[in-house]
C-alpha cells in the first residue's frame, strides 16, 4: 500500500467515525428514527469517500451528479427523468392509436362522397346535425373548412364539417405538415378508409383537437372534419371522434 492509499484509507475511517457520532435522541421514541438517519448518513459518506479514493487512485475527478455545482450536460442530453404524466407526443400518439383501432373494427371502410350540390348543414349532414347533443352554431356559404359548426351547450364538444373542392392529396400533406409543425401536434395516416385519410391531433386549451381529412371517392376534393373534445367530457375521446366519422359516413 503506497502513501496516498494509506492517507486516504485513514481519512475514510475518520469520516465514517465522524458520521456515526451524532447527538443522542431526546426521547426513547425517537431512537429508531435517529439510528436510521445515522446509518443513512454513514452509508452516504462512505460512498462519497470511496468515490474519492477511486478517483485519486486512477487520477479522475469523481462524478457527484446532483451534488455538483454545475449540471452534467451529458445526462441532460440523454433525456429527462421519469415523470408521473406521459409527455404530450406520447399521449397524442396513444389517442391516435385508439382511433386507428376503432376504424379497423368497422365492418365497412369509411367512404365519403363529394357534395352533389350546395346545401344547408342539416340537409348535408342530418345525422351529424341530430347526434351528440350538439346544436348548429354556424353555417357559412362556400367551400371552406368548417362550413358547418355544431356545439354542445356546455361547449365540451365541437364538430366542424367542410368540403375543400379541388383539394388534392398534396394539399392535404401541406396542410397537415403545417399543423404538425406547431408545438403540441401529432399526425398520422388512418386505416379503414377507401381513400386517403389522415389525422392531425393537436393540444388545445382544455381540449384535444382532432382534424381528419378524407379524400372524397370521386377525387374532386376532400372533407375536413374537425372535432374538439373537451378534457372534462366523460366519454372516451377516440370513441367520440369515431362516432362523428360514423355519422359523417352515413350522411356523405
Coordinates of N, CA and C in Angstrom, one line a residue:
X1 N 0.9 -1.2 0.0 CA 0.0 0.0 0.0 C 0.9 1.2 0.0
X2 N 0.7 2.2 -1.0 CA 1.5 3.3 -1.0 C 1.0 4.4 -0.1
X3 N 1.8 5.5 0.0 CA 1.5 6.5 1.0 C 0.1 7.2 0.7
X4 N -0.2 7.4 -0.6 CA -1.5 8.1 -0.9 C -2.7 7.2 -0.4
X5 N -2.6 5.9 -0.7 CA -3.7 5.0 -0.3 C -3.8 4.9 1.2
X6 N -2.6 5.0 1.9 CA -2.7 4.9 3.4 C -3.4 6.1 4.0
X7 N -3.1 7.3 3.4 CA -3.7 8.6 3.9 C -5.2 8.5 3.6
X8 N -5.6 8.1 2.4 CA -7.0 8.1 2.0 C -7.8 7.1 2.9
X9 N -7.1 6.0 3.2 CA -7.8 5.0 4.0 C -8.1 5.5 5.4
X10 N -7.0 6.2 5.9 CA -7.2 6.8 7.3 C -8.3 7.8 7.3
X11 N -8.4 8.7 6.2 CA -9.4 9.7 6.1 C -10.8 9.1 6.0
X12 N -10.8 8.0 5.3 CA -12.1 7.3 5.1 C -12.6 6.8 6.4
X13 N -11.8 6.2 7.2 CA -12.2 5.7 8.6 C -12.6 6.8 9.5
X14 N -11.9 7.9 9.4 CA -12.2 9.1 10.2 C -13.5 9.7 9.8
X15 N -13.8 9.7 8.5 CA -15.1 10.3 8.1 C -16.2 9.4 8.6
X16 N -16.1 8.1 8.5 CA -17.1 7.1 9.0 C -17.3 7.3 10.5
X17 N -16.3 7.5 11.2 CA -16.4 7.7 12.7 C -17.2 9.0 13.0
X18 N -16.8 10.1 12.2 CA -17.5 11.4 12.4 C -18.9 11.3 12.1
X19 N -19.3 10.6 11.1 CA -20.7 10.5 10.7 C -21.5 9.7 11.7
X20 N -20.9 8.7 12.3 CA -21.6 7.9 13.3 C -21.8 8.5 14.6
X21 N -21.0 9.6 14.9 CA -21.1 10.3 16.2 C -22.2 11.4 16.0
X22 N -23.3 11.2 16.6 CA -24.4 12.2 16.5 C -25.0 12.5 17.9
X23 N -25.8 13.5 18.0 CA -26.4 13.8 19.2 C -27.4 12.7 19.7
X24 N -27.4 12.4 20.9 CA -28.2 11.3 21.4 C -29.7 11.8 21.3
X25 N -30.6 10.9 21.0 CA -32.0 11.2 20.8 C -32.6 11.8 22.1
X26 N -33.5 12.7 22.0 CA -34.1 13.4 23.2 C -35.1 12.5 23.9
X27 N -35.6 11.5 23.2 CA -36.6 10.6 23.8 C -36.4 9.2 23.3
X28 N -36.8 8.2 24.0 CA -36.7 6.8 23.5 C -37.5 6.6 22.3
X29 N -38.6 7.3 22.1 CA -39.4 7.1 20.9 C -38.7 7.5 19.6
X30 N -37.7 8.5 19.8 CA -37.0 8.9 18.6 C -35.8 8.1 18.2
X31 N -35.4 7.2 19.1 CA -34.1 6.5 18.9 C -34.1 5.7 17.6
X32 N -35.1 5.0 17.2 CA -35.1 4.2 16.0 C -34.9 5.1 14.8
X33 N -35.6 6.3 14.8 CA -35.5 7.2 13.7 C -34.1 7.8 13.6
X34 N -33.5 8.1 14.7 CA -32.2 8.7 14.7 C -31.2 7.6 14.2
X35 N -31.3 6.4 14.7 CA -30.4 5.3 14.2 C -30.5 5.2 12.7
X36 N -31.7 5.2 12.2 CA -31.9 5.1 10.7 C -31.2 6.2 10.0
X37 N -31.4 7.4 10.5 CA -30.8 8.6 9.8 C -29.2 8.5 9.9
X38 N -28.7 8.0 11.1 CA -27.3 7.9 11.3 C -26.7 6.9 10.3
X39 N -27.4 5.8 10.2 CA -26.9 4.7 9.2 C -26.9 5.3 7.8
X40 N -28.0 6.0 7.5 CA -28.0 6.6 6.1 C -26.9 7.6 5.8
X41 N -26.6 8.4 6.8 CA -25.5 9.4 6.7 C -24.2 8.7 6.5
X42 N -24.1 7.6 7.3 CA -22.8 6.8 7.2 C -22.6 6.2 5.9
X43 N -23.7 5.6 5.3 CA -23.6 5.0 4.0 C -23.3 6.0 2.9
X44 N -24.0 7.2 3.0 CA -23.7 8.2 2.1 C -22.3 8.7 2.1
X45 N -21.8 8.9 3.3 CA -20.4 9.4 3.5 C -19.4 8.4 3.0
X46 N -19.7 7.1 3.3 CA -18.8 6.1 2.8 C -18.8 6.0 1.3
X47 N -19.9 6.1 0.7 CA -20.0 6.1 -0.8 C -19.2 7.2 -1.4
X48 N -19.4 8.4 -0.9 CA -18.7 9.6 -1.5 C -17.2 9.4 -1.2
X49 N -16.8 9.0 0.0 CA -15.4 8.8 0.3 C -14.8 7.8 -0.6
X50 N -15.5 6.7 -0.8 CA -15.0 5.6 -1.7 C -14.8 6.1 -3.1
X51 N -15.7 7.0 -3.6 CA -15.6 7.5 -4.9 C -14.3 8.4 -5.0
X52 N -14.1 9.1 -3.9 CA -12.9 10.0 -3.9 C -11.6 9.1 -3.9
X53 N -11.6 8.0 -3.2 CA -10.5 7.1 -3.2 C -10.2 6.6 -4.6
X54 N -11.3 6.1 -5.3 CA -11.1 5.6 -6.6 C -10.6 6.7 -7.6
X55 N -11.2 7.9 -7.4 CA -10.8 9.0 -8.3 C -9.3 9.3 -8.1
X56 N -8.9 9.3 -6.8 CA -7.5 9.7 -6.5 C -6.5 8.7 -7.1
X57 N -6.9 7.4 -7.0 CA -6.0 6.3 -7.4 C -5.9 6.3 -8.9
X58 N -7.0 6.5 -9.7 CA -6.9 6.5 -11.2 C -6.7 7.9 -11.7
X59 N -6.7 8.9 -10.9 CA -6.4 10.2 -11.4 C -7.6 10.9 -12.1
X60 N -8.9 10.5 -11.8 CA -10.0 11.1 -12.5 C -10.9 11.7 -11.4
X61 N -11.4 12.9 -11.6 CA -12.3 13.5 -10.6 C -13.6 12.8 -10.4
X62 N -14.1 12.6 -9.2 CA -15.3 11.9 -9.0 C -16.5 12.6 -9.6
X63 N -17.5 11.8 -10.1 CA -18.8 12.4 -10.6 C -19.8 12.5 -9.4
X64 N -20.2 13.7 -9.1 CA -21.0 13.8 -7.9 C -22.5 14.0 -8.3
X65 N -22.8 14.2 -9.6 CA -24.2 14.2 -10.1 C -24.9 15.4 -9.5
X66 N -26.0 15.2 -8.9 CA -26.9 16.3 -8.4 C -26.2 17.2 -7.4
X67 N -25.2 16.6 -6.7 CA -24.5 17.4 -5.7 C -23.5 18.4 -6.3
X68 N -23.2 18.3 -7.6 CA -22.2 19.1 -8.2 C -22.8 20.5 -8.4
X69 N -22.0 21.5 -8.4 CA -22.5 22.9 -8.5 C -22.9 23.2 -10.0
X70 N -22.4 22.4 -10.9 CA -22.8 22.6 -12.3 C -23.4 21.3 -12.8
X71 N -24.5 21.3 -13.6 CA -25.2 20.1 -14.0 C -24.3 19.4 -15.1
X72 N -24.5 18.1 -15.1 CA -23.9 17.2 -16.1 C -24.7 17.3 -17.4
X73 N -24.1 18.1 -18.4 CA -24.9 18.3 -19.6 C -25.1 17.0 -20.4
X74 N -24.1 16.0 -20.2 CA -24.3 14.8 -20.9 C -25.5 14.0 -20.4
X75 N -25.8 14.1 -19.1 CA -27.0 13.4 -18.6 C -28.3 14.1 -19.1
X76 N -28.2 15.5 -19.2 CA -29.4 16.2 -19.7 C -29.7 15.8 -21.2
X77 N -28.7 15.6 -22.0 CA -28.9 15.3 -23.4 C -29.5 13.9 -23.5
X78 N -29.3 13.0 -22.5 CA -29.9 11.7 -22.6 C -31.4 11.7 -22.3
X79 N -32.0 12.9 -21.9 CA -33.4 13.0 -21.7 C -33.7 13.1 -20.2
X80 N -34.9 13.7 -19.9 CA -35.3 13.9 -18.5 C -35.7 12.6 -17.8
X81 N -35.7 12.7 -16.5 CA -36.1 11.5 -15.8 C -37.5 11.2 -15.9
X82 N -38.0 10.1 -15.4 CA -39.4 9.7 -15.5 C -40.3 10.6 -14.7
X83 N -41.5 10.9 -15.3 CA -42.5 11.7 -14.7 C -43.7 11.0 -14.5
X84 N -44.7 11.5 -13.7 CA -45.9 10.8 -13.5 C -46.9 10.9 -14.7
X85 N -46.7 11.9 -15.5 CA -47.6 12.0 -16.7 C -46.8 11.8 -18.0
X86 N -47.5 11.2 -19.0 CA -46.9 11.0 -20.2 C -46.6 12.3 -21.0
X87 N -45.5 12.5 -21.7 CA -45.3 13.7 -22.5 C -46.4 13.8 -23.5
X88 N -46.6 15.1 -24.0 CA -47.7 15.3 -25.0 C -47.7 14.4 -26.2
X89 N -46.5 14.2 -26.8 CA -46.4 13.4 -28.0 C -46.9 12.0 -27.7
X90 N -46.5 11.4 -26.6 CA -46.9 10.1 -26.2 C -48.4 10.0 -26.0
X91 N -48.9 11.0 -25.3 CA -50.4 11.0 -25.1 C -51.2 11.1 -26.4
X92 N -50.7 12.0 -27.3 CA -51.5 12.1 -28.6 C -51.3 10.8 -29.4
X93 N -50.1 10.2 -29.4 CA -49.9 9.0 -30.2 C -50.8 7.9 -29.7
X94 N -51.0 7.8 -28.3 CA -51.9 6.8 -27.8 C -53.3 7.0 -28.2
X95 N -53.7 8.3 -28.2 CA -55.1 8.6 -28.6 C -55.3 8.3 -30.1
X96 N -54.3 8.6 -30.9 CA -54.4 8.3 -32.3 C -54.5 6.8 -32.5
X97 N -53.8 6.0 -31.8 CA -53.9 4.6 -31.9 C -55.2 4.1 -31.5
X98 N -55.9 4.7 -30.5 CA -57.2 4.3 -30.1 C -58.2 4.5 -31.3
X99 N -58.0 5.6 -32.0 CA -58.9 5.9 -33.2 C -58.6 4.9 -34.3
X100 N -57.3 4.5 -34.5 CA -57.0 3.6 -35.5 C -57.6 2.2 -35.2
X101 N -57.6 1.8 -34.0 CA -58.2 0.6 -33.6 C -59.7 0.6 -33.9
X102 N -60.4 1.7 -33.6 CA -61.8 1.8 -33.8 C -62.1 1.8 -35.3
X103 N -61.3 2.4 -36.1 CA -61.5 2.4 -37.6 C -61.3 1.0 -38.2
X104 N -60.3 0.3 -37.7 CA -60.1 -1.1 -38.2 C -61.2 -2.0 -37.8
X105 N -61.9 -1.7 -36.8 CA -63.1 -2.5 -36.3 C -64.3 -2.3 -37.2
X106 N -64.3 -1.3 -38.0 CA -65.5 -1.0 -38.8 C -65.8 -2.2 -39.8
X107 N -67.1 -2.5 -40.0 CA -67.4 -3.6 -40.9 C -67.3 -3.2 -42.3
X108 N -67.4 -1.9 -42.6 CA -67.2 -1.4 -44.0 C -66.3 -0.2 -43.9
X109 N -65.4 0.0 -44.9 CA -64.5 1.2 -44.8 C -65.2 2.5 -44.9
X110 N -64.5 3.5 -44.4 CA -65.0 4.9 -44.4 C -65.0 5.3 -45.9
X111 N -66.2 5.9 -46.3 CA -66.3 6.3 -47.7 C -67.2 7.5 -47.8
X112 N -66.6 8.7 -48.1 CA -67.3 9.9 -48.2 C -67.3 10.5 -49.6
X113 N -68.5 10.8 -50.1 CA -68.6 11.3 -51.5 C -68.6 12.9 -51.4
X114 N -68.2 13.5 -52.5 CA -68.3 14.9 -52.5 C -69.7 15.4 -52.7
X115 N -70.0 16.6 -52.3 CA -71.4 17.1 -52.4 C -71.8 17.3 -53.8
X116 N -73.0 16.8 -54.1 CA -73.5 16.9 -55.5 C -73.9 18.3 -55.8
X117 N -74.4 19.1 -54.8 CA -74.8 20.4 -55.0 C -74.7 21.2 -53.6
X118 N -74.6 22.5 -53.7 CA -74.6 23.2 -52.4 C -75.9 23.0 -51.6
X119 N -75.7 22.9 -50.3 CA -76.9 22.6 -49.4 C -76.6 23.2 -48.0
X120 N -77.7 23.2 -47.2 CA -77.5 23.7 -45.9 C -76.9 22.6 -45.0
X121 N -76.5 22.9 -43.8 CA -75.9 21.9 -43.0 C -76.8 20.8 -42.6
X122 N -78.1 21.1 -42.2 CA -79.0 20.0 -41.8 C -79.2 19.1 -43.0
X123 N -79.3 19.7 -44.2 CA -79.5 18.9 -45.4 C -78.3 18.0 -45.8
X124 N -77.2 18.6 -45.6 CA -75.9 18.0 -46.0 C -75.6 16.9 -45.0
X125 N -75.8 17.1 -43.7 CA -75.4 16.1 -42.7 C -76.5 16.0 -41.6
X126 N -77.6 15.3 -42.0 CA -78.7 15.2 -41.0 C -78.3 14.4 -39.8
X127 N -77.5 13.3 -40.0 CA -77.1 12.5 -38.8 C -76.2 13.3 -37.9
X128 N -75.2 14.0 -38.4 CA -74.4 14.8 -37.6 C -75.2 15.9 -36.9
X129 N -76.2 16.4 -37.6 CA -77.0 17.5 -37.1 C -77.8 17.1 -35.9
X130 N -78.2 15.8 -35.8 CA -79.1 15.3 -34.8 C -78.4 14.5 -33.7
X131 N -77.1 14.3 -33.9 CA -76.4 13.5 -32.9 C -75.5 14.3 -31.9
X132 N -75.1 13.6 -30.9 CA -74.1 14.1 -29.9 C -74.7 15.2 -29.0
X133 N -75.9 15.6 -29.1 CA -76.5 16.6 -28.3 C -75.9 18.0 -28.7
X134 N -75.4 18.1 -29.9 CA -74.8 19.4 -30.3 C -75.8 20.1 -31.2
X135 N -75.8 21.4 -31.2 CA -76.7 22.2 -32.0 C -75.9 23.0 -33.0
X136 N -76.6 23.3 -34.1 CA -75.9 24.0 -35.2 C -75.6 25.4 -34.7
X137 N -74.3 25.8 -34.7 CA -73.9 27.1 -34.2 C -73.5 28.0 -35.3
X138 N -73.1 27.5 -36.5 CA -72.5 28.4 -37.5 C -72.7 27.7 -38.9
X139 N -73.0 28.5 -39.9 CA -73.1 28.0 -41.2 C -72.6 29.1 -42.2
X140 N -71.5 28.8 -42.9 CA -71.0 29.8 -43.8 C -71.1 29.3 -45.2
X141 N -71.5 30.1 -46.2 CA -71.6 29.6 -47.6 C -70.2 29.5 -48.2
X142 N -70.2 28.6 -49.2 CA -68.9 28.4 -49.9 C -68.2 27.2 -49.5
X143 N -67.2 26.8 -50.3 CA -66.4 25.6 -49.9 C -65.2 26.1 -49.1
X144 N -65.3 25.8 -47.8 CA -64.2 26.2 -46.9 C -64.2 25.2 -45.7
X145 N -63.1 25.0 -45.1 CA -63.1 24.2 -43.9 C -63.9 24.8 -42.8
X146 N -64.8 24.0 -42.2 CA -65.6 24.5 -41.1 C -66.9 25.2 -41.6
X147 N -67.4 24.8 -42.8 CA -68.7 25.4 -43.3 C -69.8 25.3 -42.2
X148 N -69.8 24.1 -41.6 CA -70.9 23.9 -40.6 C -70.2 23.6 -39.3
X149 N -70.7 24.2 -38.2 CA -70.2 24.0 -36.9 C -71.3 23.7 -35.9
X150 N -71.1 22.6 -35.2 CA -72.1 22.2 -34.1 C -71.4 22.3 -32.8
X151 N -72.1 22.7 -31.8 CA -71.6 22.8 -30.4 C -72.5 22.2 -29.4
X152 N -72.0 21.6 -28.4 CA -72.8 21.1 -27.3 C -73.1 22.3 -26.4
X153 N -74.2 22.4 -25.6 CA -74.5 23.5 -24.8 C -73.4 23.9 -23.8
X154 N -72.7 22.8 -23.3 CA -71.6 23.1 -22.3 C -70.3 23.3 -23.0
X155 N -70.2 23.2 -24.3 CA -69.0 23.5 -25.0 C -68.0 22.4 -24.9
X156 N -68.3 21.2 -24.4 CA -67.3 20.2 -24.3 C -67.0 19.4 -25.6
X157 N -67.9 19.7 -26.6 CA -67.7 19.1 -27.9 C -68.0 20.1 -29.0
X158 N -67.2 20.2 -30.0 CA -67.4 21.0 -31.2 C -67.1 20.2 -32.4
X159 N -68.0 20.2 -33.4 CA -67.8 19.4 -34.6 C -67.9 20.4 -35.8
X160 N -66.9 20.5 -36.6 CA -66.9 21.3 -37.8 C -66.7 20.5 -39.1
X161 N -67.5 20.8 -40.1 CA -67.5 20.0 -41.3 C -67.4 20.9 -42.5
X162 N -66.5 20.6 -43.4 CA -66.4 21.4 -44.6 C -65.8 20.6 -45.7
X163 N -66.1 21.1 -47.0 CA -65.6 20.4 -48.1 C -64.7 21.3 -48.9
X164 N -63.4 20.9 -49.2 CA -62.5 21.6 -50.0 C -62.5 21.2 -51.4
X165 N -63.3 21.8 -52.2 CA -63.4 21.5 -53.6 C -62.1 21.7 -54.3
X166 N -61.7 20.7 -55.1 CA -60.4 20.8 -55.9 C -59.2 20.4 -55.0
X167 N -59.4 20.1 -53.7 CA -58.3 19.8 -52.9 C -57.7 18.5 -53.3
X168 N -56.4 18.4 -53.2 CA -55.6 17.2 -53.6 C -54.9 16.6 -52.4
X169 N -54.3 15.4 -52.7 CA -53.6 14.7 -51.6 C -52.4 15.5 -51.2
X170 N -51.7 16.2 -52.2 CA -50.6 17.0 -51.9 C -51.0 18.2 -51.0
X171 N -52.2 18.7 -51.2 CA -52.7 19.8 -50.4 C -52.9 19.3 -49.0
X172 N -53.5 18.1 -48.9 CA -53.7 17.5 -47.5 C -52.3 17.4 -46.8
X173 N -51.3 16.9 -47.5 CA -50.0 16.8 -46.9 C -49.5 18.2 -46.5
X174 N -49.6 19.2 -47.3 CA -49.2 20.5 -46.9 C -49.9 21.0 -45.7
X175 N -51.2 20.9 -45.7 CA -52.0 21.4 -44.5 C -51.6 20.6 -43.2
X176 N -51.5 19.3 -43.3 CA -51.1 18.5 -42.1 C -49.7 18.8 -41.7
X177 N -48.8 19.0 -42.6 CA -47.4 19.3 -42.3 C -47.4 20.7 -41.5
X178 N -48.2 21.6 -41.9 CA -48.2 22.9 -41.3 C -48.7 22.8 -39.8
X179 N -49.7 21.9 -39.7 CA -50.3 21.7 -38.3 C -49.3 21.0 -37.4
X180 N -48.6 20.0 -38.0 CA -47.7 19.2 -37.2 C -46.5 20.0 -36.8
X181 N -46.2 21.0 -37.6 CA -45.0 21.9 -37.3 C -45.3 22.7 -36.0
X182 N -46.6 22.9 -35.7 CA -47.0 23.6 -34.5 C -46.6 22.8 -33.3
X183 N -46.3 23.5 -32.2 CA -46.0 22.7 -30.9 C -47.2 22.0 -30.4
X184 N -47.1 20.8 -30.0 CA -48.2 20.0 -29.4 C -49.1 19.4 -30.4
X185 N -48.6 19.0 -31.6 CA -49.4 18.4 -32.7 C -48.8 17.1 -33.1
X186 N -49.6 16.1 -33.5 CA -49.1 14.8 -33.9 C -50.0 14.4 -35.1
X187 N -49.4 13.8 -36.2 CA -50.1 13.5 -37.3 C -49.8 12.0 -37.7
X188 N -50.8 11.4 -38.4 CA -50.7 10.0 -38.8 C -51.8 9.7 -39.8
X189 N -51.5 8.8 -40.7 CA -52.5 8.3 -41.7 C -53.4 7.3 -40.9
X190 N -54.7 7.3 -41.4 CA -55.7 6.5 -40.7 C -56.1 5.3 -41.6
X191 N -56.3 4.1 -41.0 CA -56.8 3.0 -41.8 C -58.3 3.0 -41.9
X192 N -58.8 2.0 -42.6 CA -60.3 1.8 -42.6 C -61.0 2.8 -43.5
X193 N -60.4 3.2 -44.6 CA -61.0 4.2 -45.5 C -60.7 3.8 -46.9
X194 N -61.6 4.0 -47.8 CA -61.4 3.6 -49.2 C -60.5 4.6 -49.9
X195 N -60.3 5.8 -49.3 CA -59.4 6.8 -49.9 C -58.4 7.2 -48.9
X196 N -57.6 8.2 -49.3 CA -56.5 8.7 -48.4 C -57.1 9.5 -47.2
X197 N -56.8 9.1 -46.0 CA -57.3 9.7 -44.8 C -56.2 10.0 -43.8
X198 N -56.1 11.1 -43.3 CA -55.0 11.5 -42.4 C -55.6 12.3 -41.2
X199 N -54.9 12.1 -40.1 CA -55.3 12.8 -38.8 C -54.2 13.7 -38.4
X200 N -54.6 14.9 -38.0 CA -53.7 15.9 -37.3 C -54.4 16.0 -35.9
X201 N -53.6 15.7 -34.8 CA -54.1 15.7 -33.5 C -53.3 16.7 -32.7
X202 N -54.0 17.7 -32.1 CA -53.3 18.8 -31.5 C -53.9 19.1 -30.1
X203 N -53.0 19.5 -29.2 CA -53.4 20.0 -27.9 C -54.0 21.4 -28.0
X204 N -55.2 21.6 -27.4 CA -55.8 22.8 -27.3 C -56.0 23.3 -25.9
X205 N -56.6 24.5 -25.7 CA -56.8 24.9 -24.4 C -58.0 24.2 -23.7
X206 N -57.6 23.3 -22.8 CA -58.7 22.5 -22.2 C -59.3 21.4 -23.0
X207 N -58.7 21.1 -24.2 CA -59.4 20.2 -25.1 C -58.3 19.6 -26.0
X208 N -58.7 18.6 -26.8 CA -57.9 18.0 -27.8 C -58.5 18.1 -29.2
X209 N -57.8 18.7 -30.2 CA -58.4 18.9 -31.5 C -58.0 17.7 -32.4
X210 N -59.1 17.1 -33.0 CA -58.9 16.0 -34.0 C -59.3 16.6 -35.4
X211 N -58.4 16.7 -36.3 CA -58.7 17.2 -37.6 C -58.4 16.0 -38.7
X212 N -59.5 15.6 -39.2 CA -59.5 14.4 -40.1 C -59.8 14.9 -41.5
X213 N -58.9 14.6 -42.4 CA -59.1 15.0 -43.8 C -59.2 13.7 -44.6
X214 N -60.3 13.6 -45.4 CA -60.7 12.4 -46.1 C -60.9 12.8 -47.6
X215 N -60.1 12.2 -48.5 CA -60.4 12.4 -49.9 C -61.7 11.8 -50.3
X216 N -62.5 12.6 -51.1 CA -63.8 12.0 -51.5 C -63.6 10.9 -52.5
X217 N -64.6 10.1 -52.7 CA -64.4 8.9 -53.5 C -64.3 9.2 -55.0
X218 N -64.7 10.4 -55.4 CA -64.6 10.8 -56.8 C -63.3 11.6 -57.1
X219 N -62.5 11.9 -56.0 CA -61.3 12.6 -56.2 C -61.4 14.1 -56.6
X220 N -62.6 14.7 -56.3 CA -62.8 16.1 -56.6 C -62.5 17.0 -55.5
X221 N -62.1 16.5 -54.4 CA -61.7 17.3 -53.2 C -61.6 16.5 -52.0
X222 N -61.6 17.1 -50.8 CA -61.5 16.4 -49.6 C -62.4 17.0 -48.5
X223 N -62.9 16.2 -47.6 CA -63.6 16.6 -46.5 C -62.7 16.9 -45.3
X224 N -63.0 17.9 -44.6 CA -62.3 18.2 -43.3 C -63.3 18.2 -42.2
X225 N -63.1 17.2 -41.3 CA -63.9 17.1 -40.1 C -63.0 17.4 -38.9
X226 N -63.4 18.5 -38.2 CA -62.6 18.9 -37.1 C -63.5 18.7 -35.8
X227 N -62.9 17.9 -34.9 CA -63.7 17.6 -33.7 C -62.8 18.0 -32.5
X228 N -63.4 18.9 -31.7 CA -62.7 19.4 -30.5 C -63.4 18.7 -29.3
X229 N -62.6 17.9 -28.6 CA -63.2 17.2 -27.4 C -62.6 17.7 -26.2
X230 N -63.5 18.2 -25.3 CA -63.0 18.8 -24.0 C -62.4 17.8 -23.1
X231 N -61.4 18.2 -22.3 CA -60.8 17.3 -21.4 C -61.7 16.7 -20.3
X232 N -62.8 17.4 -20.0 CA -63.7 17.0 -19.0 C -64.9 16.2 -19.6
X233 N -64.9 16.0 -20.9 CA -66.0 15.2 -21.4 C -65.9 13.8 -20.9
X234 N -66.9 13.2 -20.4 CA -66.8 11.8 -19.8 C -66.5 10.7 -20.8
X235 N -67.0 10.9 -22.0 CA -66.8 9.8 -23.0 C -65.4 9.8 -23.5
X236 N -64.9 8.6 -23.8 CA -63.6 8.4 -24.3 C -63.4 9.2 -25.6
X237 N -62.4 10.1 -25.8 CA -62.3 11.0 -26.9 C -62.2 10.3 -28.3
X238 N -61.5 9.2 -28.3 CA -61.4 8.4 -29.6 C -62.7 7.8 -30.0
X239 N -63.5 7.4 -29.0 CA -64.8 6.9 -29.3 C -65.7 8.0 -29.8
X240 N -65.6 9.2 -29.2 CA -66.4 10.3 -29.7 C -66.1 10.6 -31.2
X241 N -64.8 10.7 -31.5 CA -64.4 11.0 -32.9 C -64.8 9.9 -33.8
X242 N -64.7 8.6 -33.4 CA -65.1 7.5 -34.3 C -66.6 7.6 -34.6
X243 N -67.4 8.1 -33.6 CA -68.9 8.2 -33.7 C -69.1 9.4 -34.7
X244 N -68.4 10.4 -34.6 CA -68.5 11.5 -35.6 C -68.3 11.1 -37.0
X245 N -67.2 10.3 -37.2 CA -66.9 9.8 -38.5 C -68.0 8.8 -39.0
X246 N -68.5 8.0 -38.1 CA -69.6 7.1 -38.5 C -70.8 7.9 -39.0
X247 N -71.1 9.0 -38.3 CA -72.2 9.9 -38.7 C -72.0 10.5 -40.0
X248 N -70.8 11.0 -40.2 CA -70.4 11.6 -41.5 C -70.5 10.6 -42.6
X249 N -70.1 9.4 -42.3 CA -70.1 8.3 -43.3 C -71.6 8.0 -43.7
X250 N -72.5 8.1 -42.8 CA -73.9 7.8 -43.0 C -74.5 9.0 -43.9
X251 N -73.9 10.2 -43.8 CA -74.5 11.3 -44.4 C -73.9 11.6 -45.8
X252 N -72.6 11.4 -45.9 CA -71.9 12.0 -47.1 C -71.5 10.9 -48.1

